[in-house]
Amino acid sequence: MGLEFVLNELQALKDHALMREYKTIESAQGPYVQINGKPYLSFCSNNYLGLADHPKIKQAAIAAIHQYGWGTGASRLVAGNMMLHQELEKKIAEFKGTEAALLFPTGYMANVGAICALVGREDIVIGDKLNHASIIDGCRQSGASFRVYPHNDVSQLESLLQKSSRYRRRLVVTDSVFSMDGDTAPLPEIVQIAQKYDAILMIDDAHATGVFGQHGKGMIEYYGLERKIDIIMGSLSKAIGSIGGFIAGEKCLIDFLKNKARSFIYTTALPPAACAASLAGLTLIQEDTSLLDKLWENVRYLKSQLSEFISNISAESPIIPIIIGSAEDALTISTRLYENGILLPAIRPPTVPLGTSRLRVSLMATHSKEDINKLINTLKPQIAQIAQKIKL
Ligand SMILES: *Cc1c(COP(=O)(O)O)cnc(C)c1O
C-alpha cells in the first residue's frame, strides 16, 4: 500500500507527544467557548480585542451580504474587484500611514506573495530565526539565497549584510511581534542597519496591528517609524477580528505586487462582507481605544500574578509564553487545565524549537480579572507539581 508511510509517521508523532488534534468550538469566539456542550475559558485566541464577535462587526458583515451578496466569483484582476476591497485598502493605508495597500485572502498569502515577488535567484533574503512560518515559506519559495540571524541579534544581521554586497537585491524581513514568544523586534536599530546597507526592509505586523501604538496602528506607530519601512505586512484575522492579509507601502510597491504577487493574482477575491467586517473593526479601533487599554491592563495584571510563582515571565505583548521544556510536560499541564475548564493548548515542535515546548497564553480585552484569576489558580498547583523537574 502506497500510503503505509502515513500510518508510520502518525505513530511516530503519537510516540513523541507531537500528535496534533483540534477541538471543535460550538459557540462564537469569545473569552468563553463551548466544546462538547461545556464552557471553556479560552486563553489561546488571537482575537485580542474581542472583535470577532463584536455586534458592530457582525452588523457590518450582514449589511454587506444584503447589499453585495456573499461570493466574488473571480480574482481581483479579472472581475472580482469590488468597492469594498477598494475602500478597505484605502482605510488600511490610512491606518498604517502609507500611500497604498493591497489585500490578500490571508496574511500567510501576503507574506508568501510579497516575498516571492520581491526577490528571486539573484537576490538574498535575511530574516530573524524566529520569523513566522509564512515568512519562511515565502523565503524558501522565492528561490533567493536565504540566511537567518539569531533571534533579535542586530549585529549578526549587520554582519550578514556586510557579506552580501554581491547580490542584486537584499531583503531584510522580521516579525515585529514574535508569535510564539510574544517579544518584539528592535525595529529602530533594524531600520538603521537596513538603511546603512541599502537593503529593502519588510516587517510582519500581524500581532501588532490593533495592539501596539497609542491608537493600535501597530509597531510603526509605537516607535514613530512612519515611512521608514518599505513593506508593512499585516493580518486582519487577529486583533481586527475578521479575515484577510495585507501589504502596505508606497503606491509603486502596491502596483508592482498587483502585477507580480502570484498569491494575489491567482486566487479569488475576499468576500465583500469580510471587507466590511474589517472596515468596521478598523473604524472601531480608531474611534475608541478603551478595548486597547483594557487589553494592556490585562497583560500587566497577568504578568504580575504569574511573576509571583514563575521567574522570568516576560510580557511585552498579549502573548505570554510559559516555557515548560518537554512536550510531555507541556501536554500534561494543558490536559489538566482542560479538565478544569481552561483552554490553553501546549505549543510543541515543530512550531517551537525542541525542548522549548510551552503554554502560550494569549489575552483578550474581553477577559475579566476573574477570568485571569481562574487561570492563575488552576495553573499554580500544576506548575508546582513539575516545578523541580523543570526548574521554573
Ligand atoms: C498569523 C500570522 C500570519 C498569517 O496571518 P493569517 O491572516 O492568519 O494568514 C503571518 N505572520 C504572523 C507573524 C502571524 O502570526
PDB file of C-alpha atoms in Angstrom, residues 186-358:
ATOM      1  CA  PRO A 186      14.317  46.131  17.930  1.00  0.00           C
ATOM      2  CA  LEU A 187      12.857  47.916  14.924  1.00  0.00           C
ATOM      3  CA  PRO A 188      14.624  51.302  15.221  1.00  0.00           C
ATOM      4  CA  GLU A 189      18.013  49.563  15.088  1.00  0.00           C
ATOM      5  CA  ILE A 190      16.923  47.284  12.253  1.00  0.00           C
ATOM      6  CA  VAL A 191      15.703  50.300  10.262  1.00  0.00           C
ATOM      7  CA  GLN A 192      19.087  51.994  10.711  1.00  0.00           C
ATOM      8  CA  ILE A 193      21.039  48.953   9.586  1.00  0.00           C
ATOM      9  CA  ALA A 194      18.813  48.285   6.587  1.00  0.00           C
ATOM     10  CA  GLN A 195      19.277  51.918   5.533  1.00  0.00           C
ATOM     11  CA  LYS A 196      23.037  51.777   6.028  1.00  0.00           C
ATOM     12  CA  TYR A 197      23.334  48.789   3.662  1.00  0.00           C
ATOM     13  CA  ASP A 198      20.649  49.978   1.285  1.00  0.00           C
ATOM     14  CA  ALA A 199      18.567  46.847   1.898  1.00  0.00           C
ATOM     15  CA  ILE A 200      14.805  46.569   1.455  1.00  0.00           C
ATOM     16  CA  LEU A 201      13.037  46.241   4.826  1.00  0.00           C
ATOM     17  CA  MET A 202       9.841  44.285   5.386  1.00  0.00           C
ATOM     18  CA  ILE A 203       8.097  43.795   8.708  1.00  0.00           C
ATOM     19  CA  ASP A 204       5.310  41.416   9.646  1.00  0.00           C
ATOM     20  CA  ASP A 205       2.969  43.409  11.875  1.00  0.00           C
ATOM     21  CA  ALA A 206       0.367  40.630  12.271  1.00  0.00           C
ATOM     22  CA  HIS A 207       0.346  40.608  16.081  1.00  0.00           C
ATOM     23  CA  ALA A 208       0.943  44.342  16.477  1.00  0.00           C
ATOM     24  CA  THR A 209      -1.914  45.576  14.291  1.00  0.00           C
ATOM     25  CA  GLY A 210      -4.711  46.682  16.622  1.00  0.00           C
ATOM     26  CA  VAL A 211      -2.489  46.021  19.655  1.00  0.00           C
ATOM     27  CA  PHE A 212       0.584  48.300  19.674  1.00  0.00           C
ATOM     28  CA  GLY A 213       0.803  52.087  19.488  1.00  0.00           C
ATOM     29  CA  GLN A 214      -1.429  54.629  21.126  1.00  0.00           C
ATOM     30  CA  HIS A 215      -4.176  54.078  18.554  1.00  0.00           C
ATOM     31  CA  GLY A 216      -3.433  50.423  17.861  1.00  0.00           C
ATOM     32  CA  LYS A 217      -1.893  51.132  14.475  1.00  0.00           C
ATOM     33  CA  GLY A 218       0.979  48.746  15.118  1.00  0.00           C
ATOM     34  CA  MET A 219       4.717  48.849  15.675  1.00  0.00           C
ATOM     35  CA  ILE A 220       5.277  51.754  13.303  1.00  0.00           C
ATOM     36  CA  GLU A 221       3.077  53.962  15.448  1.00  0.00           C
ATOM     37  CA  TYR A 222       4.655  52.568  18.621  1.00  0.00           C
ATOM     38  CA  TYR A 223       8.172  53.512  17.507  1.00  0.00           C
ATOM     39  CA  GLY A 224       7.252  56.519  15.344  1.00  0.00           C
ATOM     40  CA  LEU A 225       8.749  54.892  12.229  1.00  0.00           C
ATOM     41  CA  GLU A 226       6.274  56.241   9.682  1.00  0.00           C
ATOM     42  CA  ARG A 227       7.673  55.986   6.106  1.00  0.00           C
ATOM     43  CA  LYS A 228      10.863  54.324   7.375  1.00  0.00           C
ATOM     44  CA  ILE A 229       9.838  50.775   6.469  1.00  0.00           C
ATOM     45  CA  ASP A 230       9.475  49.771   2.828  1.00  0.00           C
ATOM     46  CA  ILE A 231       6.970  46.970   3.258  1.00  0.00           C
ATOM     47  CA  ILE A 232       4.478  46.509   6.073  1.00  0.00           C
ATOM     48  CA  MET A 233       2.620  43.233   6.165  1.00  0.00           C
ATOM     49  CA  GLY A 234      -0.359  42.685   8.448  1.00  0.00           C
ATOM     50  CA  SER A 235      -3.310  40.451   9.147  1.00  0.00           C
ATOM     51  CA  LEU A 236      -6.963  41.355   9.589  1.00  0.00           C
ATOM     52  CA  SER A 237      -7.597  37.987  11.231  1.00  0.00           C
ATOM     53  CA  LYS A 238      -6.205  38.758  14.667  1.00  0.00           C
ATOM     54  CA  ALA A 239      -6.988  41.921  16.633  1.00  0.00           C
ATOM     55  CA  ILE A 240      -9.184  43.203  13.785  1.00  0.00           C
ATOM     56  CA  GLY A 241     -11.423  40.169  14.293  1.00  0.00           C
ATOM     57  CA  SER A 242     -12.002  39.499  10.596  1.00  0.00           C
ATOM     58  CA  ILE A 243     -10.111  37.663   7.839  1.00  0.00           C
ATOM     59  CA  GLY A 244      -7.503  38.698   5.308  1.00  0.00           C
ATOM     60  CA  GLY A 245      -3.925  39.849   4.963  1.00  0.00           C
ATOM     61  CA  PHE A 246      -2.375  42.975   3.518  1.00  0.00           C
ATOM     62  CA  ILE A 247       0.764  44.701   2.363  1.00  0.00           C
ATOM     63  CA  ALA A 248       1.030  48.456   2.933  1.00  0.00           C
ATOM     64  CA  GLY A 249       3.647  50.723   1.376  1.00  0.00           C
ATOM     65  CA  GLU A 250       4.308  53.147  -1.449  1.00  0.00           C
ATOM     66  CA  LYS A 251       1.933  53.196  -4.409  1.00  0.00           C
ATOM     67  CA  CYS A 252       4.614  51.889  -6.761  1.00  0.00           C
ATOM     68  CA  LEU A 253       5.162  48.857  -4.482  1.00  0.00           C
ATOM     69  CA  ILE A 254       1.440  48.120  -4.462  1.00  0.00           C
ATOM     70  CA  ASP A 255       1.193  48.443  -8.272  1.00  0.00           C
ATOM     71  CA  PHE A 256       4.177  46.108  -8.554  1.00  0.00           C
ATOM     72  CA  LEU A 257       2.626  43.481  -6.262  1.00  0.00           C
ATOM     73  CA  LYS A 258      -0.707  43.659  -8.111  1.00  0.00           C
ATOM     74  CA  ASN A 259       1.208  42.571 -11.188  1.00  0.00           C
ATOM     75  CA  LYS A 260       3.737  40.189  -9.657  1.00  0.00           C
ATOM     76  CA  ALA A 261       2.413  38.564  -6.489  1.00  0.00           C
ATOM     77  CA  ARG A 262       1.079  35.166  -7.533  1.00  0.00           C
ATOM     78  CA  SER A 263      -0.900  34.616  -4.331  1.00  0.00           C
ATOM     79  CA  PHE A 264      -2.759  37.838  -5.156  1.00  0.00           C
ATOM     80  CA  ILE A 265      -3.215  37.219  -8.871  1.00  0.00           C
ATOM     81  CA  TYR A 266      -4.236  33.568  -8.936  1.00  0.00           C
ATOM     82  CA  THR A 267      -6.852  33.447  -6.210  1.00  0.00           C
ATOM     83  CA  THR A 268     -10.425  34.567  -5.725  1.00  0.00           C
ATOM     84  CA  ALA A 269     -11.096  37.957  -4.130  1.00  0.00           C
ATOM     85  CA  LEU A 270     -12.206  38.091  -0.492  1.00  0.00           C
ATOM     86  CA  PRO A 271     -15.979  38.213   0.076  1.00  0.00           C
ATOM     87  CA  PRO A 272     -17.150  41.838   0.335  1.00  0.00           C
ATOM     88  CA  ALA A 273     -18.701  41.076   3.727  1.00  0.00           C
ATOM     89  CA  ALA A 274     -15.252  40.141   5.049  1.00  0.00           C
ATOM     90  CA  CYS A 275     -14.018  43.554   3.893  1.00  0.00           C
ATOM     91  CA  ALA A 276     -16.986  45.266   5.550  1.00  0.00           C
ATOM     92  CA  ALA A 277     -16.169  43.482   8.818  1.00  0.00           C
ATOM     93  CA  SER A 278     -12.523  44.579   8.589  1.00  0.00           C
ATOM     94  CA  LEU A 279     -13.566  48.159   7.836  1.00  0.00           C
ATOM     95  CA  ALA A 280     -15.847  48.141  10.876  1.00  0.00           C
ATOM     96  CA  GLY A 281     -13.054  46.709  13.039  1.00  0.00           C
ATOM     97  CA  LEU A 282     -10.542  49.352  11.950  1.00  0.00           C
ATOM     98  CA  THR A 283     -13.087  52.141  12.455  1.00  0.00           C
ATOM     99  CA  LEU A 284     -13.960  50.874  15.901  1.00  0.00           C
ATOM    100  CA  ILE A 285     -10.293  50.835  16.937  1.00  0.00           C
ATOM    101  CA  GLN A 286      -9.752  54.350  15.598  1.00  0.00           C
ATOM    102  CA  GLU A 287     -12.755  55.772  17.382  1.00  0.00           C
ATOM    103  CA  ASP A 288     -12.370  54.133  20.764  1.00  0.00           C
ATOM    104  CA  THR A 289      -9.194  52.998  22.472  1.00  0.00           C
ATOM    105  CA  SER A 290     -10.946  51.569  25.532  1.00  0.00           C
ATOM    106  CA  LEU A 291     -10.593  47.961  24.340  1.00  0.00           C
ATOM    107  CA  LEU A 292      -6.894  48.538  23.709  1.00  0.00           C
ATOM    108  CA  ASP A 293      -6.477  49.993  27.199  1.00  0.00           C
ATOM    109  CA  LYS A 294      -8.311  47.042  28.735  1.00  0.00           C
ATOM    110  CA  LEU A 295      -6.129  44.563  26.830  1.00  0.00           C
ATOM    111  CA  TRP A 296      -2.923  46.118  28.176  1.00  0.00           C
ATOM    112  CA  GLU A 297      -4.391  46.315  31.673  1.00  0.00           C
ATOM    113  CA  ASN A 298      -4.959  42.543  31.433  1.00  0.00           C
ATOM    114  CA  VAL A 299      -1.386  42.000  30.232  1.00  0.00           C
ATOM    115  CA  ARG A 300       0.031  43.891  33.233  1.00  0.00           C
ATOM    116  CA  TYR A 301      -2.250  42.058  35.659  1.00  0.00           C
ATOM    117  CA  LEU A 302      -1.424  38.564  34.370  1.00  0.00           C
ATOM    118  CA  LYS A 303       2.281  39.359  34.329  1.00  0.00           C
ATOM    119  CA  SER A 304       2.230  40.481  37.953  1.00  0.00           C
ATOM    120  CA  GLN A 305       0.280  37.385  39.020  1.00  0.00           C
ATOM    121  CA  LEU A 306       2.443  34.905  37.093  1.00  0.00           C
ATOM    122  CA  SER A 307       5.642  36.533  38.334  1.00  0.00           C
ATOM    123  CA  GLU A 308       4.718  35.518  41.867  1.00  0.00           C
ATOM    124  CA  PHE A 309       5.410  31.858  41.142  1.00  0.00           C
ATOM    125  CA  ILE A 310       7.350  31.741  37.880  1.00  0.00           C
ATOM    126  CA  SER A 311      10.580  33.641  37.356  1.00  0.00           C
ATOM    127  CA  ASN A 312      11.467  35.482  34.158  1.00  0.00           C
ATOM    128  CA  ILE A 313       7.959  35.980  32.880  1.00  0.00           C
ATOM    129  CA  SER A 314       8.280  38.413  30.052  1.00  0.00           C
ATOM    130  CA  ALA A 315       5.134  40.106  28.860  1.00  0.00           C
ATOM    131  CA  GLU A 316       5.982  42.550  26.098  1.00  0.00           C
ATOM    132  CA  SER A 317       2.707  41.807  24.322  1.00  0.00           C
ATOM    133  CA  PRO A 318      -0.608  39.978  24.942  1.00  0.00           C
ATOM    134  CA  ILE A 319       1.260  36.766  24.030  1.00  0.00           C
ATOM    135  CA  ILE A 320       2.803  35.466  27.234  1.00  0.00           C
ATOM    136  CA  PRO A 321       4.689  32.181  26.951  1.00  0.00           C
ATOM    137  CA  ILE A 322       5.279  29.902  29.919  1.00  0.00           C
ATOM    138  CA  ILE A 323       8.195  27.748  28.800  1.00  0.00           C
ATOM    139  CA  ILE A 324       7.887  24.209  30.156  1.00  0.00           C
ATOM    140  CA  GLY A 325      10.537  22.352  28.154  1.00  0.00           C
ATOM    141  CA  SER A 326       9.439  18.845  27.268  1.00  0.00           C
ATOM    142  CA  ALA A 327       6.454  18.253  25.030  1.00  0.00           C
ATOM    143  CA  GLU A 328       5.128  15.638  27.503  1.00  0.00           C
ATOM    144  CA  ASP A 329       5.104  18.021  30.480  1.00  0.00           C
ATOM    145  CA  ALA A 330       3.542  20.830  28.478  1.00  0.00           C
ATOM    146  CA  LEU A 331       0.880  18.436  27.252  1.00  0.00           C
ATOM    147  CA  THR A 332       0.196  17.140  30.781  1.00  0.00           C
ATOM    148  CA  ILE A 333      -0.393  20.640  32.153  1.00  0.00           C
ATOM    149  CA  SER A 334      -2.508  21.587  29.186  1.00  0.00           C
ATOM    150  CA  THR A 335      -4.649  18.467  29.691  1.00  0.00           C
ATOM    151  CA  ARG A 336      -5.099  19.228  33.419  1.00  0.00           C
ATOM    152  CA  LEU A 337      -6.160  22.780  32.594  1.00  0.00           C
ATOM    153  CA  TYR A 338      -8.639  21.482  30.063  1.00  0.00           C
ATOM    154  CA  GLU A 339     -10.135  19.148  32.687  1.00  0.00           C
ATOM    155  CA  ASN A 340     -10.621  22.273  34.775  1.00  0.00           C
ATOM    156  CA  GLY A 341     -12.414  24.192  32.051  1.00  0.00           C
ATOM    157  CA  ILE A 342      -9.490  26.141  30.624  1.00  0.00           C
ATOM    158  CA  LEU A 343      -8.417  26.015  27.010  1.00  0.00           C
ATOM    159  CA  LEU A 344      -4.673  26.570  26.728  1.00  0.00           C
ATOM    160  CA  PRO A 345      -3.052  24.189  24.234  1.00  0.00           C
ATOM    161  CA  ALA A 346       0.576  23.126  24.538  1.00  0.00           C
ATOM    162  CA  ILE A 347       2.717  24.554  21.745  1.00  0.00           C
ATOM    163  CA  ARG A 348       5.245  21.929  20.702  1.00  0.00           C
ATOM    164  CA  PRO A 349       7.813  21.274  17.963  1.00  0.00           C
ATOM    165  CA  PRO A 350       7.931  21.882  15.061  1.00  0.00           C
ATOM    166  CA  THR A 351       6.100  25.135  15.855  1.00  0.00           C
ATOM    167  CA  VAL A 352       8.752  25.902  18.504  1.00  0.00           C
ATOM    168  CA  PRO A 353      12.322  24.545  18.860  1.00  0.00           C
ATOM    169  CA  LEU A 354      12.866  21.181  20.557  1.00  0.00           C
ATOM    170  CA  GLY A 355      12.994  21.459  24.358  1.00  0.00           C
ATOM    171  CA  THR A 356      11.038  24.714  24.462  1.00  0.00           C
ATOM    172  CA  SER A 357       7.505  23.342  24.486  1.00  0.00           C
ATOM    173  CA  ARG A 358       5.303  25.852  26.175  1.00  0.00           C
TER     174      ARG A 358
END
